[in-house]
Short mmCIF file of C-alpha atoms in Angstrom, two decimals:
data_model
loop_
_atom_site.label_atom_id
_atom_site.label_comp_id
_atom_site.label_asym_id
_atom_site.label_seq_id
_atom_site.Cartn_x
_atom_site.Cartn_y
_atom_site.Cartn_z
CA MET N 1 150.16 112.34 91.21
CA PRO N 2 151.74 110.22 88.45
CA GLU N 3 155.28 111.14 87.42
CA LYS N 4 155.48 113.06 84.09
CA PHE N 5 157.97 111.96 81.41
CA PRO N 6 159.04 114.12 78.50
CA THR N 7 157.30 113.21 75.25
CA PHE N 8 159.61 111.44 72.78
CA ASN N 9 159.29 113.06 69.32
CA VAL N 10 160.36 110.62 66.63
CA GLU N 11 160.70 113.25 63.90
CA GLN N 12 162.79 115.57 66.06
CA GLU N 13 165.06 112.69 66.95
CA LYS N 14 165.48 111.83 63.29
CA PHE N 15 166.30 115.46 62.49
CA LYS N 16 169.00 115.42 65.19
CA GLN N 17 170.47 112.26 63.72
CA LEU N 18 170.38 113.73 60.18
CA GLU N 19 172.08 116.90 61.37
CA LYS N 20 174.77 114.75 63.03
CA LEU N 21 175.22 112.85 59.75
CA ARG N 22 175.64 116.15 57.93
CA GLU N 23 178.26 117.34 60.44
CA ASP N 24 180.15 114.06 60.10
CA ALA N 25 180.00 114.27 56.30
CA HIS N 26 181.44 117.76 56.30
CA THR N 27 184.19 116.76 58.73
CA GLN N 28 185.09 114.00 56.27
CA ILE N 29 185.02 116.52 53.40
CA GLU N 30 187.44 118.87 55.16
CA ARG N 31 189.88 116.05 55.84
CA GLU N 32 189.73 114.56 52.32
CA VAL N 33 189.87 117.91 50.54
CA ALA N 34 193.01 118.87 52.47
CA GLU N 35 194.62 115.57 51.45
CA ARG N 36 193.53 116.01 47.82
CA ILE N 37 194.97 119.53 47.58
CA LYS N 38 198.20 118.37 49.19
CA ASN N 39 198.68 115.32 46.96
CA ASN N 40 196.91 116.09 43.68
CA PRO N 41 195.54 119.60 43.24
CA ARG N 42 194.86 119.25 39.50
CA PRO N 43 191.16 118.74 38.67
CA THR N 44 190.00 116.09 36.22
CA GLU N 45 187.82 117.10 33.23
CA GLU N 46 184.74 115.89 35.11
CA GLU N 47 185.70 117.92 38.19
CA LEU N 48 186.14 121.02 36.03
CA LEU N 49 182.60 120.62 34.72
CA VAL N 50 181.14 120.00 38.18
CA GLY N 51 183.22 122.86 39.58
CA ALA N 52 184.54 120.89 42.55
CA PHE N 53 186.90 118.13 43.51
CA HIS N 54 185.15 114.75 43.99
CA GLU N 55 186.15 115.09 47.65
CA MET N 56 184.29 118.45 47.97
CA ILE N 57 180.91 116.78 47.46
CA GLU N 58 179.06 115.20 50.41
CA PRO N 59 180.18 111.52 50.38
CA HIS N 60 176.75 109.93 49.94
CA VAL N 61 175.90 112.04 46.90
CA ARG N 62 179.26 112.08 45.08
CA ASP N 63 178.48 109.20 42.74
CA ALA N 64 175.05 110.69 41.99
CA THR N 65 176.40 114.14 41.21
CA PHE N 66 179.10 112.91 38.84
CA GLY N 67 176.74 110.28 37.44
CA MET N 68 174.25 113.00 36.50
CA TYR N 69 176.97 114.95 34.68
CA LYS N 70 177.91 111.84 32.73
CA LYS N 71 174.29 111.55 31.62
CA GLY N 72 174.11 115.21 30.62
CA TYR N 73 172.50 116.83 33.69
CA SER N 74 174.18 119.99 34.94
CA THR N 75 173.99 120.34 38.75
CA GLU N 76 174.64 123.35 40.96
CA SER N 77 174.27 121.96 44.47
CA SER N 78 173.67 118.61 46.16
CA GLY N 79 173.26 116.85 49.49
CA PHE N 80 171.62 117.81 52.78
CA GLY N 81 169.12 120.64 52.72
CA GLY N 82 166.61 122.44 54.95
CA GLU N 83 166.94 124.04 58.35
CA ASN N 84 167.47 120.66 60.05
CA SER N 85 169.05 118.72 57.17
CA GLU N 86 165.64 117.09 56.87
CA TYR N 87 165.72 116.54 53.13
CA GLN N 88 168.12 115.55 50.35
CA GLN N 89 168.37 117.59 47.17
CA ILE N 90 170.17 117.91 43.87
CA ASP N 91 169.33 120.91 41.74
CA GLY N 92 170.61 122.51 38.57
CA TYR N 93 169.97 123.47 34.96
CA PHE N 94 168.25 120.35 33.67
CA GLU N 95 164.77 119.11 32.72
CA ILE N 96 162.97 115.93 33.78
CA ASP N 97 160.45 114.57 31.27
CA ALA N 98 156.97 113.51 32.38
CA GLN N 99 157.65 109.77 32.14
CA THR N 100 160.84 109.99 34.21
CA LYS N 101 159.15 112.28 36.72
CA GLU N 102 156.48 109.62 37.26
CA LYS N 103 159.14 106.94 37.85
CA LEU N 104 161.01 109.14 40.35
CA GLU N 105 157.85 110.10 42.23
CA ALA N 106 157.00 106.39 42.47
CA ILE N 107 160.13 105.87 44.61
CA GLY N 108 159.47 108.85 46.82
CA ALA N 109 161.34 111.71 45.04
CA LYS N 110 159.77 115.07 44.27
CA ILE N 111 160.48 117.01 41.08
CA LEU N 112 160.12 120.71 41.79
CA LYS N 113 160.54 124.13 40.16
CA GLY N 114 161.46 127.36 41.90
CA GLU N 115 157.86 128.52 42.15
CA ASP N 116 156.96 125.27 43.98
CA ILE N 117 159.31 126.10 46.88
CA GLU N 118 158.89 129.88 46.94
CA LEU N 119 162.04 130.55 44.88
CA PRO N 120 160.50 132.21 41.78
CA GLY N 121 163.86 133.60 40.70
CA PHE N 122 164.78 130.22 39.24
CA GLY N 123 163.52 129.82 35.69
CA ASP N 124 161.68 126.88 34.13
CA ASP N 125 164.97 125.37 33.01
CA TYR N 126 166.09 124.95 36.65
CA THR N 127 164.94 121.79 38.48
CA PHE N 128 165.09 120.45 42.04
CA ILE N 129 165.10 116.70 42.82
CA ARG N 130 164.25 116.22 46.46
CA PHE N 131 163.36 113.48 48.93
CA SER N 132 163.08 113.06 52.70
CA PRO N 133 165.08 110.14 54.08
CA GLN N 134 163.08 107.57 56.06
CA GLU N 135 166.10 106.83 58.23
CA ALA N 136 169.23 108.66 59.29
CA ASP N 137 171.42 106.18 57.41
CA LEU N 138 173.97 107.43 54.88
CA ASN N 139 174.21 104.07 53.12
CA LYS N 140 170.47 104.00 52.53
CA ILE N 141 170.48 107.65 51.44
CA LYS N 142 173.23 106.87 48.95
CA GLU N 143 171.28 103.87 47.66
CA LYS N 144 168.31 106.17 47.05
CA TRP N 145 170.39 108.65 45.11
CA ASP N 146 172.00 105.92 43.04
CA LYS N 147 168.52 104.59 42.21
CA ILE N 148 167.35 108.06 41.19
CA VAL N 149 170.28 108.54 38.84
CA SER N 150 169.80 105.08 37.35
CA LEU N 151 166.27 106.14 36.27
CA LEU N 152 167.44 109.28 34.47
CA PRO N 153 167.70 108.86 30.71
CA GLU N 154 170.84 109.92 28.83
CA LYS N 155 170.64 113.39 27.28
CA ASN N 156 172.05 113.80 23.82
CA LYS N 157 173.37 117.34 24.21
CA PRO N 158 176.42 119.02 25.74
CA VAL N 159 176.26 119.32 29.51
CA LEU N 160 176.36 122.86 30.91
CA PRO N 161 179.33 123.33 33.25
CA SER N 162 178.33 124.41 36.75
CA THR N 163 178.04 128.21 36.82
CA SER N 164 177.70 128.79 40.56
CA GLY N 165 180.05 131.26 42.21
CA GLY N 166 181.74 128.41 44.06
CA SER N 167 182.35 126.53 40.81
CA GLU N 168 183.88 129.57 39.16
CA ASP N 169 186.11 130.21 42.19
CA PHE N 170 187.17 126.55 42.11
CA ARG N 171 188.26 126.76 38.46
CA LYS N 172 190.03 130.08 38.98
CA THR N 173 191.95 128.61 41.92
CA PHE N 174 192.89 125.17 40.62
CA ALA N 175 192.80 125.60 36.81
CA PRO N 176 192.89 129.31 35.94
CA GLU N 177 194.07 128.49 32.41
CA ARG N 178 190.80 126.65 31.65
CA ILE N 179 188.79 129.67 30.63
CA ASP N 180 187.34 127.46 27.88
CA ILE N 181 184.96 126.01 30.49
CA GLU N 182 183.34 129.40 31.01
CA ARG N 183 183.17 129.93 27.25
CA GLN N 184 181.50 126.54 26.84
CA ALA N 185 178.94 127.43 29.52
CA ILE N 186 178.05 130.76 27.87
CA GLU N 187 177.76 129.19 24.39
CA ILE N 188 175.34 126.53 25.69
CA GLN N 189 173.30 129.17 27.55
CA LEU N 190 173.06 131.40 24.46
CA ALA N 191 172.02 128.42 22.33
CA SER N 192 169.17 127.69 24.75
CA GLY N 193 167.49 131.04 23.99
CA ASN N 194 166.10 131.20 27.54
CA PHE N 195 167.44 134.64 28.44
CA SER N 196 166.28 138.22 28.02
CA PRO N 197 167.81 140.37 25.26
CA GLU N 198 169.72 142.32 27.94
CA ALA N 199 171.14 139.13 29.48
CA GLU N 200 172.11 137.77 26.08
CA GLU N 201 173.89 141.03 25.27
CA ASP N 202 175.91 140.77 28.50
CA MET N 203 176.76 137.13 27.74
CA GLN N 204 177.86 138.01 24.17
CA LYS N 205 180.15 140.71 25.56
CA ARG N 206 181.64 138.27 28.03
CA LEU N 207 182.04 135.66 25.29
CA GLU N 208 183.98 138.15 23.15
CA LYS N 209 186.21 138.94 26.13
CA ILE N 210 186.92 135.26 26.72
CA LYS N 211 187.82 134.80 23.06
CA LEU N 212 190.31 137.69 23.34
CA ILE N 213 191.89 136.10 26.42
CA GLU N 214 192.08 132.73 24.63
CA SER N 215 193.76 134.38 21.63
CA VAL N 216 196.46 135.85 23.91
CA LEU N 217 196.95 132.46 25.62
CA THR N 218 197.86 130.87 22.28
CA ASN N 219 200.97 133.10 22.46
CA LYS N 220 200.85 133.46 18.68
CA PRO N 221 201.04 136.86 16.95
CA LEU N 222 197.63 138.50 16.72
CA PRO N 223 196.08 140.34 13.76
CA LEU N 224 195.65 144.12 13.98
CA GLU N 225 191.89 143.80 14.39
CA THR N 226 192.38 141.75 17.58
CA VAL N 227 195.01 144.19 18.83
CA GLN N 228 192.53 147.06 18.49
CA LYS N 229 189.89 145.12 20.43
CA ILE N 230 192.36 144.54 23.24
CA LEU N 231 193.19 148.24 23.35
CA ASP N 232 189.48 148.98 23.49
CA GLU N 233 188.90 146.78 26.56
CA GLU N 234 187.77 148.60 29.70
CA LYS N 235 190.05 148.46 32.74
CA ILE N 236 189.07 145.77 35.27
CA ASN N 237 191.83 146.00 37.91
CA GLU N 238 192.90 148.73 40.25
CA TRP N 239 196.24 150.25 39.32
CA PRO N 240 198.97 149.76 41.98
CA ASP N 241 199.61 152.65 44.35
CA GLU N 242 202.92 154.47 44.80
CA GLU N 243 203.95 152.45 47.84
CA ALA N 244 203.57 149.11 46.03
CA ILE N 245 205.51 150.39 43.03
CA VAL N 246 208.39 151.74 45.11
CA GLU N 247 208.64 148.45 46.96
CA HIS N 248 208.66 146.58 43.63
CA ILE N 249 211.58 148.69 42.33
CA LYS N 250 213.53 148.44 45.59
CA ASN N 251 213.17 144.66 45.58
CA LYS N 252 214.73 144.30 42.15
CA PRO N 253 218.36 143.84 43.43
CA GLU N 254 217.37 141.10 45.90
CA GLU N 255 215.29 139.30 43.27
CA ALA N 256 218.18 139.50 40.81
CA ILE N 257 220.59 138.05 43.38
CA LEU N 258 218.24 135.15 44.04
CA GLU N 259 218.03 134.53 40.28
CA VAL N 260 221.80 134.42 40.00
CA GLU N 261 221.99 131.93 42.87
CA LYS N 262 219.36 129.81 41.20
CA TYR N 263 221.34 129.59 37.96
CA ARG N 264 224.82 129.76 39.46
CA GLU N 265 226.02 126.58 37.71
CA ASP N 266 224.76 127.75 34.30
CA ILE N 267 226.42 131.13 34.75
CA GLU N 268 229.73 129.48 35.67
CA LYS N 269 229.51 127.15 32.67
CA ALA N 270 229.05 130.20 30.45
CA GLY N 271 232.36 131.55 31.78
CA ASP N 272 230.95 134.30 33.98
CA ASP N 273 231.49 134.94 37.68
CA PRO N 274 228.25 134.73 39.70
CA ASP N 275 229.80 136.39 42.76
CA ALA N 276 230.93 139.37 40.71
CA ILE N 277 227.42 139.75 39.29
CA ILE N 278 225.94 139.53 42.77
CA ALA N 279 228.41 142.17 44.02
CA GLU N 280 227.20 144.57 41.30
CA TYR N 281 223.56 144.01 42.24
CA LYS N 282 224.29 144.62 45.91
CA LYS N 283 225.43 148.18 45.02
CA PHE N 284 221.80 149.03 44.36
CA LYS N 285 220.42 147.65 47.58
CA ASP N 286 219.39 151.08 48.88
CA PHE N 287 218.41 152.53 45.48
CA ASP N 288 216.05 155.51 45.73
CA LYS N 289 216.58 157.53 42.56
CA LEU N 290 213.05 157.16 41.30
CA GLU N 291 209.87 159.17 40.92
CA VAL N 292 206.32 157.84 40.70
CA ILE N 293 203.73 159.95 38.87
CA PRO N 294 200.37 159.37 37.15
CA LEU N 295 200.56 158.82 33.42
CA ASN N 296 198.48 161.93 32.74
CA LYS N 297 201.08 164.12 34.41
CA LEU N 298 203.69 163.37 31.76
CA PRO N 299 204.29 166.49 29.64
CA TYR N 300 203.14 164.87 26.38
CA TRP N 301 199.98 163.20 27.69
CA GLU N 302 197.81 165.10 25.22
CA LYS N 303 199.70 163.47 22.36
CA ILE N 304 198.93 160.05 23.86
CA ILE N 305 195.24 160.99 24.15
CA SER N 306 195.29 162.11 20.52
CA TYR N 307 196.41 158.63 19.49
CA LEU N 308 194.44 156.46 21.93
CA GLY N 309 191.22 158.46 21.97
CA GLU N 310 189.38 159.81 25.00
CA ASP N 311 187.79 156.50 26.09
CA ARG N 312 191.01 154.45 25.93
CA ALA N 313 193.04 157.20 27.56
CA TYR N 314 190.57 157.70 30.42
CA ASP N 315 191.21 154.26 31.90
CA LEU N 316 194.98 154.83 31.74
CA SER N 317 195.11 158.43 32.96
CA ASN N 318 195.74 157.60 36.64
CA LEU N 319 198.10 154.66 35.97
CA ASN N 320 201.22 155.32 38.05
CA VAL N 321 204.50 155.14 36.12
CA VAL N 322 208.07 155.11 37.44
CA LEU N 323 210.83 157.44 36.25
CA ILE N 324 214.35 156.06 36.88
CA GLU N 325 217.25 158.49 36.69
CA ASP N 326 220.21 156.21 37.40
CA GLU N 327 221.84 154.96 34.19
CA LYS N 328 223.83 152.18 35.91
CA TYR N 329 220.74 150.92 37.68
CA TRP N 330 218.79 150.97 34.43
CA LYS N 331 221.40 148.95 32.51
CA ALA N 332 221.76 146.48 35.35
CA PHE N 333 218.06 145.62 35.53
CA PHE N 334 216.38 146.79 32.32
CA GLY N 335 218.96 146.62 29.55
CA THR N 336 219.06 148.81 26.44
CA ASN N 337 215.39 149.74 25.91
CA PRO N 338 214.29 153.11 27.37
CA SER N 339 211.05 151.59 28.77
CA LYS N 340 209.84 148.47 30.57
CA SER N 341 206.73 146.95 32.11
CA SER N 342 206.40 144.04 34.49
CA PHE N 343 204.23 140.94 34.83
CA ASP N 344 204.59 141.32 38.57
CA ILE N 345 202.95 144.72 38.89
CA ASN N 346 200.86 146.78 36.49
CA THR N 347 203.12 149.71 35.97
CA ILE N 348 205.39 151.23 33.32
CA ILE N 349 209.02 151.94 34.10
CA LEU N 350 210.73 154.72 32.13
CA LYS N 351 214.19 156.29 31.84
CA LYS N 352 213.74 159.73 33.35
CA ASP N 353 216.21 161.58 31.14
CA ILE N 354 214.15 160.58 28.07
CA PHE N 355 210.55 160.52 29.28
CA SER N 356 210.59 163.67 31.39
CA ASP N 357 211.40 165.72 28.31
CA LYS N 358 208.34 167.51 26.84
CA ASP N 359 210.16 167.59 23.51
CA ILE N 360 210.65 163.83 23.40
CA SER N 361 210.94 162.39 19.88
CA ASP N 362 208.06 160.47 18.37
CA GLU N 363 210.26 157.38 18.14
CA GLN N 364 211.07 157.44 21.85
CA LEU N 365 207.47 158.25 22.77
CA SER N 366 206.35 155.25 20.77
CA TRP N 367 208.00 153.06 23.44
CA LEU N 368 205.50 154.39 25.97
CA VAL N 369 202.70 153.30 23.64
CA HIS N 370 204.45 149.92 23.40
CA GLU N 371 204.33 149.55 27.21
CA ILE N 372 200.69 150.62 27.27
CA GLY N 373 200.04 147.66 24.97
CA HIS N 374 201.63 145.40 27.61
CA ILE N 375 199.54 146.95 30.37
CA LYS N 376 196.33 146.42 28.43
CA VAL N 377 197.23 142.74 27.97
CA TYR N 378 198.09 142.29 31.66
CA ASP N 379 194.82 143.88 32.76
CA MET N 380 192.66 142.01 30.25
CA LEU N 381 194.03 138.54 31.18
CA GLU N 382 192.33 138.68 34.59
CA ASP N 383 193.15 135.48 36.53
CA ASN N 384 195.13 134.10 33.56
CA LEU N 385 198.02 136.55 33.86
CA LYS N 386 200.31 134.18 35.82
CA ASN N 387 199.40 131.35 33.43
CA TYR N 388 200.33 133.54 30.46
CA GLU N 389 203.58 134.58 32.10
CA ASN N 390 204.55 130.91 32.32
CA ILE N 391 203.52 130.28 28.72
CA PHE N 392 205.48 133.31 27.56
CA ARG N 393 208.67 132.44 29.46
CA GLU N 394 208.55 128.74 28.53
CA SER N 395 208.15 129.52 24.83
CA GLY N 396 211.63 131.02 24.60
CA GLU N 397 210.17 133.55 22.18
CA TYR N 398 209.97 137.31 22.56
CA ILE N 399 208.90 139.31 19.52
CA ASN N 400 206.91 136.55 17.84
CA THR N 401 204.31 136.28 20.65
CA SER N 402 200.76 137.47 21.26
CA MET N 403 201.75 140.03 23.88
CA GLU N 404 204.51 141.58 21.78
CA SER N 405 202.30 141.60 18.72
CA VAL N 406 199.94 143.86 20.66
CA ALA N 407 202.76 146.09 21.93
CA PHE N 408 204.66 146.45 18.65
CA GLN N 409 201.61 146.91 16.42
CA ALA N 410 200.28 149.59 18.79
CA GLN N 411 203.72 151.22 18.68
CA PHE N 412 203.89 151.23 14.85
CA ASP N 413 200.28 152.35 14.60
CA PHE N 414 201.16 155.32 16.79
CA LEU N 415 204.14 156.18 14.58
CA LYS N 416 201.92 156.01 11.53
CA SER N 417 199.39 158.34 13.25
CA VAL N 418 202.04 161.00 13.78
CA GLY N 419 203.07 160.89 10.11
CA LYS N 420 205.92 158.35 10.03
CA SER N 421 206.25 156.35 6.84
CA LYS N 422 206.62 152.61 6.49
CA GLU N 423 210.29 153.10 5.53
CA GLU N 424 210.91 155.25 8.60
CA CYS N 425 209.37 152.56 10.81
CA VAL N 426 211.63 149.91 9.28
CA ASP N 427 214.69 152.13 9.83
CA PHE N 428 213.56 152.58 13.43
CA ILE N 429 213.31 148.75 13.82
CA LYS N 430 216.83 148.27 12.48
CA GLU N 431 218.19 150.82 14.90
CA TYR N 432 216.39 149.10 17.77
CA LEU N 433 217.85 145.70 16.78
CA ASN N 434 221.34 147.15 16.50
CA GLU N 435 221.04 148.44 20.07
CA SER N 436 219.68 145.11 21.30
CA TYR N 437 222.02 142.75 19.45
CA GLY N 438 224.92 144.96 18.36
CA GLU N 439 226.19 145.72 14.88
CA ASP N 440 226.34 142.79 12.45
CA THR N 441 230.16 142.93 12.31
CA GLU N 442 230.29 142.18 16.06
CA LEU N 443 227.91 139.19 16.02
CA THR N 444 228.35 135.44 15.76
CA GLU N 445 226.51 133.66 12.96
CA LYS N 446 223.98 132.40 15.46
CA ASP N 447 223.20 135.91 16.67
CA LYS N 448 223.07 137.24 13.14
CA LYS N 449 220.41 134.67 12.30
CA ALA N 450 218.44 135.53 15.44
CA LYS N 451 218.62 139.24 14.60
CA GLU N 452 217.53 138.61 11.02
CA ARG N 453 214.65 136.48 12.26
CA ASP N 454 213.47 139.21 14.64
CA LEU N 455 213.72 141.79 11.87
CA GLY N 456 211.37 139.63 9.80
CA TYR N 457 208.86 139.44 12.63
CA LEU N 458 208.93 143.20 13.16
CA VAL N 459 208.63 144.00 9.44
CA ASN N 460 205.53 141.78 9.39
CA TYR N 461 204.01 143.92 12.15
CA VAL N 462 204.83 147.09 10.21
CA ASN N 463 203.21 145.62 7.09
CA ASN N 464 200.07 144.93 9.14
CA ILE N 465 199.87 148.64 9.97
CA PHE N 466 200.64 150.03 6.53
#
């Protein structure tokens, strides 16, 4: 009987080789992406549109992907496809005209729509360019892609940034401040008119939200109309629990000590003793004189609801706030104001002797409304909070900023709602500045000018309300 030999399947062997090429390509991607993040983690404008570092794209299709963007074709994915990596594909939100389609098909490429490949969820504005390599050779595959892109005509319209989940995650990770890319994508999509009324309504809502975030990121004072829109925004984040808040408060002394060490030379140049300051902070290392309660358990919550309205108040009702009863601790970490909030954690910190009193004055209660304004800004900024914190701190400004324009105008609007006059609000401002700066007779000329400047900013906010 003749000896039997296994049948050699050419196609199966090619698939194996293609799969090996894909594995090698992704090994290269992992290595190059790690190097890129280590050495230069800032995306270029082109990479922001594509939604990936150049190194994140399969090597043989990098030039094609970025080349298509330069010509006005928005892509969503590219490279090896199929169960066995048997075909190459670039797909995205672009159209191929009949003449170009004929040219591409003449060199072995297929131009497909979702319905052609049993993916009916993709609309008519979504296109797949696909071909099957004749050989498992990356250089030849790359040549084919480069030829395909060379046949594509330039499009004379703005390119749609990639909107895939991976692209959005990329921008949030490596350029969270570039929310303008998402705005650009939505504006182009709305202009196309290819969406249902319901989808367009959702996109319009998101567009308005992005514009609010961008207005805050300017760090310029906002008009009252914008402030009201921010207060109207629905909560998107979970409020921190009691354990996280307690840890935050207990870490304050250690954080303050590290800050003193960081600026030791500056403190010494100013004539102060860093070691003495550190010694004071160490006294509060085991601080525990605090109470964490939901906002709606404060004895004057109904008054806050009366001002905010049921819808606004609902989102805030279970926000945990901190009551601090140690005067020395308060002065050491929070200064003269009776209330604080923090970029680091979405909570409000209050002096217990003032804010546990059900008969609290309207002026003192207005500081809680002020902090609610901060919390609404923190929550609304989404992934841009850290970016805004840097913008805010680097500006060297306090009152004349977008965040404080929200907080102070909400505060003065509350005072107006409980019957306070414009003159009473101005008197309240002056008292606040005297506590913050000191009386004029005690101040240097420089501090007098700063105090007068801040008074002007605050009076402008009052004028916006009245």
